[in-house]
Amino acid sequence: MAGLVRFSVSLEKELSGKFDALIRKRKWQNRSEAFRKLIKQELIEEEWLKNEEVAGAIVLVYDHHRRDLLHKLTHLQHDFSKLILSTQHIHLDHHNCLEVIVVKGRPTDAQRLRDALKAIKGIKCGSLAAASTGERIP
Ligand code: NI
């Protein structure tokens, strides 16, 4: 690997044991791979904290029979059309729908959209998966 930097890490014995157990559970190849994954996850968290451009997905579950719900849901997504890249709708059963709204933009806008969606009566759950555009993550 080009530009590889090596450094040593000191850990308490108990923490080191828990770290190795986590590496086995997650099926990571070794401690170096584990550190790379953990550092990247922290860098993504920093992007969200600094309100840099990020990507993510809002997942909703709702009963489509609820009056006005679909109208409100569509109206809100049109208000945030610059933030939304795509929407996928899955009919889970006779009543329930799952919708995945993929977003790219400022974290504060993504959180505003999630909160506005969750405020609609009949939305059973709404969560935001925080990811990255990948541009600032090596
Ligand atoms: Ni449906």
XYZ file of C-alpha atoms and ligand atoms in Angstrom:
139
model
C 0.000 0.000 0.000
C 1.415 3.408 -0.974
C 1.965 5.995 1.720
C 1.377 3.553 4.528
C 2.066 4.891 8.031
C 2.757 2.528 10.912
C 2.232 3.445 14.547
C 1.847 1.520 17.759
C -1.167 1.766 20.044
C -1.231 1.139 23.780
C -4.441 -0.253 25.246
C -5.447 -1.509 28.681
C -5.519 -5.334 28.718
C -9.291 -5.504 29.252
C -10.018 -3.022 26.432
C -7.615 -4.847 24.116
C -9.438 -8.135 24.820
C -12.803 -6.539 24.059
C -11.368 -5.020 20.884
C -10.114 -8.412 19.650
C -13.482 -10.019 20.476
C -15.215 -7.275 18.462
C -12.846 -7.864 15.531
C -13.746 -11.592 15.538
C -17.485 -10.878 15.854
C -17.464 -8.357 12.989
C -15.213 -10.664 10.918
C -12.641 -7.915 10.333
C -9.319 -9.264 9.070
C -7.027 -7.748 11.697
C -6.509 -4.812 14.066
C -5.309 -2.529 11.221
C -8.526 -3.099 9.293
C -10.529 -2.526 12.472
C -8.769 0.804 13.128
C -9.339 1.906 9.516
C -13.068 1.169 9.773
C -13.440 2.868 13.147
C -11.508 5.971 12.037
C -13.614 6.279 8.870
C -16.794 6.028 10.927
C -15.517 8.847 13.160
C -14.627 10.957 10.086
C -18.211 10.537 8.821
C -19.508 11.639 12.222
C -17.271 14.727 11.960
C -18.744 15.544 8.525
C -22.215 15.465 10.102
C -21.118 17.559 13.091
C -19.427 20.158 10.848
C -22.533 20.297 8.600
C -20.505 19.396 5.498
C -22.182 17.870 2.439
C -23.178 14.290 3.280
C -25.333 11.478 1.940
C -27.851 9.401 3.850
C -31.164 7.596 3.805
C -34.394 8.187 5.663
C -36.439 5.026 6.229
C -40.155 5.370 6.974
C -42.871 2.859 7.788
C -46.511 3.929 7.647
C -50.079 2.753 7.062
C -51.069 4.113 3.681
C -54.774 3.985 4.657
C -54.257 6.919 7.052
C -56.212 9.884 5.722
C -54.102 12.695 4.203
C -50.829 10.887 4.972
C -49.803 10.247 1.359
C -50.696 13.796 0.355
C -48.626 15.288 3.195
C -45.747 12.908 2.476
C -45.610 13.904 -1.206
C -46.020 17.603 -0.435
C -43.098 17.524 2.009
C -40.848 15.649 -0.422
C -41.532 18.290 -3.077
C -40.491 20.977 -0.558
C -37.156 19.162 -0.146
C -36.683 18.189 -3.814
C -33.153 19.673 -3.934
C -32.082 17.422 -1.055
C -33.725 14.185 -2.255
C -31.936 12.003 -4.832
C -34.502 9.201 -4.989
C -37.419 7.622 -3.181
C -38.182 3.910 -3.120
C -41.580 2.635 -2.025
C -42.153 -0.944 -0.908
C -45.629 -2.377 -0.105
C -44.866 -4.468 2.994
C -48.371 -5.891 3.457
C -52.012 -4.836 2.961
C -51.613 -1.828 5.295
C -47.955 -1.021 5.710
C -45.548 0.687 3.352
C -41.817 1.189 3.714
C -40.222 4.153 2.030
C -36.498 4.836 1.612
C -35.646 8.447 0.821
C -32.039 8.900 -0.291
C -30.659 12.352 0.468
C -27.506 14.320 -0.346
C -26.865 17.717 1.172
C -26.400 19.437 4.533
C -26.958 17.282 7.629
C -29.182 19.985 9.151
C -31.485 19.781 6.091
C -31.568 15.964 6.237
C -32.466 16.124 9.940
C -35.110 18.788 9.251
C -36.714 16.541 6.619
C -36.608 13.489 8.921
C -38.230 15.449 11.745
C -40.920 16.898 9.475
C -41.707 13.427 8.078
C -41.873 11.892 11.556
C -44.274 14.643 12.623
C -46.876 13.449 10.073
C -49.654 11.547 11.847
C -49.566 7.854 10.941
C -45.809 7.579 10.394
C -44.915 4.556 12.556
C -41.163 4.996 12.451
C -38.639 7.187 10.754
C -34.890 6.928 11.041
C -31.972 8.614 9.326
C -28.911 6.561 8.381
C -25.900 8.869 8.373
C -23.505 8.131 5.526
C -20.979 10.098 3.502
C -20.590 11.279 -0.084
C -17.223 9.534 0.250
C -15.367 12.520 -1.216
C -13.495 13.391 1.997
C -13.067 9.803 3.256
C -9.878 8.113 1.938
Ni -47.374 0.879 -0.371
